[in-house]
mmCIF file with all atom_site columns, C-alpha atoms in Angstrom:
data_model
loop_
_atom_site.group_PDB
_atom_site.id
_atom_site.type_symbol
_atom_site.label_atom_id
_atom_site.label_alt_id
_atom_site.label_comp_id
_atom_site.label_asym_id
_atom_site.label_entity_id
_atom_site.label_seq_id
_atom_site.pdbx_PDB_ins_code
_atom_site.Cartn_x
_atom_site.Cartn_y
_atom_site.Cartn_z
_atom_site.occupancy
_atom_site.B_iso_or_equiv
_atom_site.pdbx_formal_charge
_atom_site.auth_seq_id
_atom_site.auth_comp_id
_atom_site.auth_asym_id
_atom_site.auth_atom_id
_atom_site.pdbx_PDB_model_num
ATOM 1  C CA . UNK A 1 1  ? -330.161 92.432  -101.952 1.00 0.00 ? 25  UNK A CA 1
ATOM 2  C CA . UNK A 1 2  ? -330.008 92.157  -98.389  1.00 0.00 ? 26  UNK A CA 1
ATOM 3  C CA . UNK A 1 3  ? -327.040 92.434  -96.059  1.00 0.00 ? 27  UNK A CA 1
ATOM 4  C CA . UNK A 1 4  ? -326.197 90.037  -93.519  1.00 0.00 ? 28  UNK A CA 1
ATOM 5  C CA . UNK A 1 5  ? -324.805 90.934  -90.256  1.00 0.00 ? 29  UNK A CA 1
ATOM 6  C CA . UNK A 1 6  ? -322.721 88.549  -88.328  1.00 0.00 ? 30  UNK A CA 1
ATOM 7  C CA . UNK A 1 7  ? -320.839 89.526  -85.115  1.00 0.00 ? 31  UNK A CA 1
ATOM 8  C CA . UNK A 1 8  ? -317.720 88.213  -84.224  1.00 0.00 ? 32  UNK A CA 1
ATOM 9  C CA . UNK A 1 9  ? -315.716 87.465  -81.680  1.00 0.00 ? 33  UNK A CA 1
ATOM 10 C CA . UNK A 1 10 ? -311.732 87.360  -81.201  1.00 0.00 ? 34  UNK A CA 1
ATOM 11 C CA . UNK A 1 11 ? -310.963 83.536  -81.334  1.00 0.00 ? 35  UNK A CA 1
ATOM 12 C CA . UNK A 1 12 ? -306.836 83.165  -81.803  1.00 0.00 ? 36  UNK A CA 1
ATOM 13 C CA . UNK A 1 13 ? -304.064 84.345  -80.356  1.00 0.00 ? 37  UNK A CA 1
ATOM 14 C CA . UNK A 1 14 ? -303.657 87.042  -82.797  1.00 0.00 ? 38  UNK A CA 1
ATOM 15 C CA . UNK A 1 15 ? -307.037 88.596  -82.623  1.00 0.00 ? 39  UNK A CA 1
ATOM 16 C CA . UNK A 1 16 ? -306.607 88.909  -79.091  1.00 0.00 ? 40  UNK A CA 1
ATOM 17 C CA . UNK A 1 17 ? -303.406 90.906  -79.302  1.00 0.00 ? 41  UNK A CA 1
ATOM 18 C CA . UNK A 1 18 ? -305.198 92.784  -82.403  1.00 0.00 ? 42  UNK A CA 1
ATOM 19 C CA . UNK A 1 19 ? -308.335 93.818  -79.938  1.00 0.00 ? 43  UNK A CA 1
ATOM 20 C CA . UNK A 1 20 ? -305.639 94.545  -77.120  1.00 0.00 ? 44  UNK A CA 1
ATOM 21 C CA . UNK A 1 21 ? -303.639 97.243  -79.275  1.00 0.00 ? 45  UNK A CA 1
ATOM 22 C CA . UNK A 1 22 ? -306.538 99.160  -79.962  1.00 0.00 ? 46  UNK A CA 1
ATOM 23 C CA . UNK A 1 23 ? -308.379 99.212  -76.616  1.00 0.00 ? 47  UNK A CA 1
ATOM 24 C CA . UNK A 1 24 ? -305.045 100.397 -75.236  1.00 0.00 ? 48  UNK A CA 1
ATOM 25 C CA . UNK A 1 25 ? -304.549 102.868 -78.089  1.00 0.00 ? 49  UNK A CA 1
ATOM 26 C CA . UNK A 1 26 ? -307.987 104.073 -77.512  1.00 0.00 ? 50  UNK A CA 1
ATOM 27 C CA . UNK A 1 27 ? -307.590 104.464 -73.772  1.00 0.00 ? 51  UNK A CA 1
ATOM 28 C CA . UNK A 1 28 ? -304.669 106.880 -74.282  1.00 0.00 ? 52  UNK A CA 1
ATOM 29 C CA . UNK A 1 29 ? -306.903 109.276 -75.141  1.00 0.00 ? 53  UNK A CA 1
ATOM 30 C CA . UNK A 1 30 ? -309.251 108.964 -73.005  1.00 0.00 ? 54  UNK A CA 1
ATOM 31 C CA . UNK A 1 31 ? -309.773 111.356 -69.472  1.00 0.00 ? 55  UNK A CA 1
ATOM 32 C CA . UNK A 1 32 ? -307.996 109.436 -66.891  1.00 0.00 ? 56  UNK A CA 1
ATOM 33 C CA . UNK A 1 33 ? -304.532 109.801 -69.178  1.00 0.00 ? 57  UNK A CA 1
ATOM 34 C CA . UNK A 1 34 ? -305.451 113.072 -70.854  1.00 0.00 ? 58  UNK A CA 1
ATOM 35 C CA . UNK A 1 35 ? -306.035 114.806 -67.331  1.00 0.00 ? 59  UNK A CA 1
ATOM 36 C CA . UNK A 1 36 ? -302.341 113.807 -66.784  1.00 0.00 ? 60  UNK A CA 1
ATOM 37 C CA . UNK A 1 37 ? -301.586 116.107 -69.881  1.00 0.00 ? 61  UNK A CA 1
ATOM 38 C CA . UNK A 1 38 ? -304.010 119.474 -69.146  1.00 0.00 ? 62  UNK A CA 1
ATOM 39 C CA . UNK A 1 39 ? -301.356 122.041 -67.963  1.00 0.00 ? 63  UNK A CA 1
ATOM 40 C CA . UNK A 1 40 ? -300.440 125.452 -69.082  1.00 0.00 ? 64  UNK A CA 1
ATOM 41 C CA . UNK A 1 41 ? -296.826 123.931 -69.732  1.00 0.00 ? 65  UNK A CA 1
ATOM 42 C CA . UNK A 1 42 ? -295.353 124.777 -73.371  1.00 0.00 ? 66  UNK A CA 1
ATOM 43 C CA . UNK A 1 43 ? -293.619 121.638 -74.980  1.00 0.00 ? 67  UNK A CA 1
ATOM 44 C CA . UNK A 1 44 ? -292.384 122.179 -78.452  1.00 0.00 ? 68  UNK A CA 1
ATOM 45 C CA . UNK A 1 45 ? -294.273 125.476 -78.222  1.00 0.00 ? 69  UNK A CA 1
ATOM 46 C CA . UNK A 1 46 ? -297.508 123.474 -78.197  1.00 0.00 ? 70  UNK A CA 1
ATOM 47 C CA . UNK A 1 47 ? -299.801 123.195 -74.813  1.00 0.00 ? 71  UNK A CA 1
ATOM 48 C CA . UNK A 1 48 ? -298.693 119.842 -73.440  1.00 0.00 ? 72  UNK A CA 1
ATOM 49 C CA . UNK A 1 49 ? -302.458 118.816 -74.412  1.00 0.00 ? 73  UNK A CA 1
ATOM 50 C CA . UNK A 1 50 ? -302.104 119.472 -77.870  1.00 0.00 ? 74  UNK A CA 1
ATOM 51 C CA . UNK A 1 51 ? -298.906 117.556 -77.819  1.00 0.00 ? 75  UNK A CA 1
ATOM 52 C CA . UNK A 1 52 ? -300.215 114.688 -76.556  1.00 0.00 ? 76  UNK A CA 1
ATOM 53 C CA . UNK A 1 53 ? -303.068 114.882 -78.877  1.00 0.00 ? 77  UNK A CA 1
ATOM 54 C CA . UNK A 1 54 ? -300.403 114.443 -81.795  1.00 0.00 ? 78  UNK A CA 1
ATOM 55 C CA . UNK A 1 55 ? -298.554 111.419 -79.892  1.00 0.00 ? 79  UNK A CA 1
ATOM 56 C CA . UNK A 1 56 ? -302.245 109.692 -79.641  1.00 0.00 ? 80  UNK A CA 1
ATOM 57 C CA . UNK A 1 57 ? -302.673 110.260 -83.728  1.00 0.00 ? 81  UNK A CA 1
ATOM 58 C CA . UNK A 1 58 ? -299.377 108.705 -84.293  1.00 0.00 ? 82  UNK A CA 1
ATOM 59 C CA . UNK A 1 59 ? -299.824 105.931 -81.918  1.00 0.00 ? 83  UNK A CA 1
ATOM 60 C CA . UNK A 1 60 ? -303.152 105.349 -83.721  1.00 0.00 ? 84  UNK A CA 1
ATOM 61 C CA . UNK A 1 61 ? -301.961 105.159 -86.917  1.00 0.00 ? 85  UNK A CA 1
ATOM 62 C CA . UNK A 1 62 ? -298.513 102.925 -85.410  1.00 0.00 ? 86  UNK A CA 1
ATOM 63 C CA . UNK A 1 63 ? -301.688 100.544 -84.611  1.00 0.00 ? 87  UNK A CA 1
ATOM 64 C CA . UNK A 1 64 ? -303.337 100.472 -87.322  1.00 0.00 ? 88  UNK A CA 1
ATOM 65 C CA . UNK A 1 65 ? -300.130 99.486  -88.995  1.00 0.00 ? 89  UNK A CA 1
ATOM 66 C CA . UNK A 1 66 ? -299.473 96.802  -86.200  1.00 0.00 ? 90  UNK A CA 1
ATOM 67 C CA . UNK A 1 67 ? -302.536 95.014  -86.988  1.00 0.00 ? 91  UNK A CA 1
ATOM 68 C CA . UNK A 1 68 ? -302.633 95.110  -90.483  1.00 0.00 ? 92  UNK A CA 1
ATOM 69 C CA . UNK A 1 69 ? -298.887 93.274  -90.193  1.00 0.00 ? 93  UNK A CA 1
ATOM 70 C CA . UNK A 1 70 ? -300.638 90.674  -87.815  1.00 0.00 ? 94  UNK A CA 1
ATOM 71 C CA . UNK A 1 71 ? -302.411 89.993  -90.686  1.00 0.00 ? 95  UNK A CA 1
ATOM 72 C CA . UNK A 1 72 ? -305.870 90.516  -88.891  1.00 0.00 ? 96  UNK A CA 1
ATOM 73 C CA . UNK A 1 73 ? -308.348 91.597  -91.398  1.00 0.00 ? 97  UNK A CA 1
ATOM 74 C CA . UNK A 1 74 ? -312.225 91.836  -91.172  1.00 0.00 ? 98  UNK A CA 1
ATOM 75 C CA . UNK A 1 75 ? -312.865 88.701  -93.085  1.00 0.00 ? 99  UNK A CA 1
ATOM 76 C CA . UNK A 1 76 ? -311.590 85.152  -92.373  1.00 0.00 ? 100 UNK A CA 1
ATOM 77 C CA . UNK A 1 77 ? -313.253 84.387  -95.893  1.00 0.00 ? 101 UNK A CA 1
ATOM 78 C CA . UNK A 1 78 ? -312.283 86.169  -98.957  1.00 0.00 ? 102 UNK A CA 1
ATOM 79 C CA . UNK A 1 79 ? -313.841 85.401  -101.989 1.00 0.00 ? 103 UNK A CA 1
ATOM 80 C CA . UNK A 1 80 ? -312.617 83.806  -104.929 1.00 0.00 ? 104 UNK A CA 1
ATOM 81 C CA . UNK A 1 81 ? -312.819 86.249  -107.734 1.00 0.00 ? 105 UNK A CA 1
ATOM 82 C CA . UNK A 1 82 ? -313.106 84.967  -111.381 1.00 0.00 ? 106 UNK A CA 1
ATOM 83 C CA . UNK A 1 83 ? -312.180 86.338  -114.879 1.00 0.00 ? 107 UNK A CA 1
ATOM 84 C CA . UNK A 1 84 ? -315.255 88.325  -115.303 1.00 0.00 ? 108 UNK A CA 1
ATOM 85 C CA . UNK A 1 85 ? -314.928 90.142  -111.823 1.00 0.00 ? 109 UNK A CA 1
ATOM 86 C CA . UNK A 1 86 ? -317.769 88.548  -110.371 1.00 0.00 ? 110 UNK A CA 1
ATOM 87 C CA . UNK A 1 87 ? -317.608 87.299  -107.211 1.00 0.00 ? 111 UNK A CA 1
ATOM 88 C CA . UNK A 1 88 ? -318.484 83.690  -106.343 1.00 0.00 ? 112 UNK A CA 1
ATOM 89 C CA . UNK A 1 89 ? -321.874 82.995  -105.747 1.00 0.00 ? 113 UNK A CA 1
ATOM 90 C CA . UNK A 1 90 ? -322.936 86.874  -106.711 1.00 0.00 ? 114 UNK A CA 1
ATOM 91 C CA . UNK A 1 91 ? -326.077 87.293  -108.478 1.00 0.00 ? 115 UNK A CA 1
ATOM 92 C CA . UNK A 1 92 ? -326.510 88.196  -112.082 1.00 0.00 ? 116 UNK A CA 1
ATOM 93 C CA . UNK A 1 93 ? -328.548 91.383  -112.431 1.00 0.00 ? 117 UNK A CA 1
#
């Protein structure tokens, strides 16, 4: 069994937006924005790094969430599955 690899591209309106959440997610925590947050400043009685560290996870996971309610998944095919389990077109071994 070999594995096919197919890259893929954005191609609707939605999987722009999709590809746009994370890049900006991802860029939050990232050195231009995290520089903004290394201080010796207490918030919460955290360091205002490790705070921001926490924000990023939960604006991570808020994305995650946003693009699984897009409806953007990492197939545009899914296979039809039939009584037996097997997958269309899957080999017998």
């Amino acid at each position: 069994m070999t594995m096919q690899f197919r890259s893929r591209r954005p191609r609707t309106a939605r999987h722009f937006l999709a590809l746009a959440i994370v890049v900006a997610t991802l860029l939050l925590g990232l050195w231009p924005v995290v520089a903004l947050f290394n201080s010796t400043e207490l918030f919460l009685g955290m360091p205002l790094l490790m705070t921001w560290s926490i924000v990023v996870i939960g604006l991570t996971t808020g994305a995650m969430l946003l693009v699984n309610a897009l409806g953007v998944h990492g197939t545009d095919e899914v296979p039809a599955v039939h009584a037996g389990g097997d997958t269309q077109g899957a080999e017998a071994s």
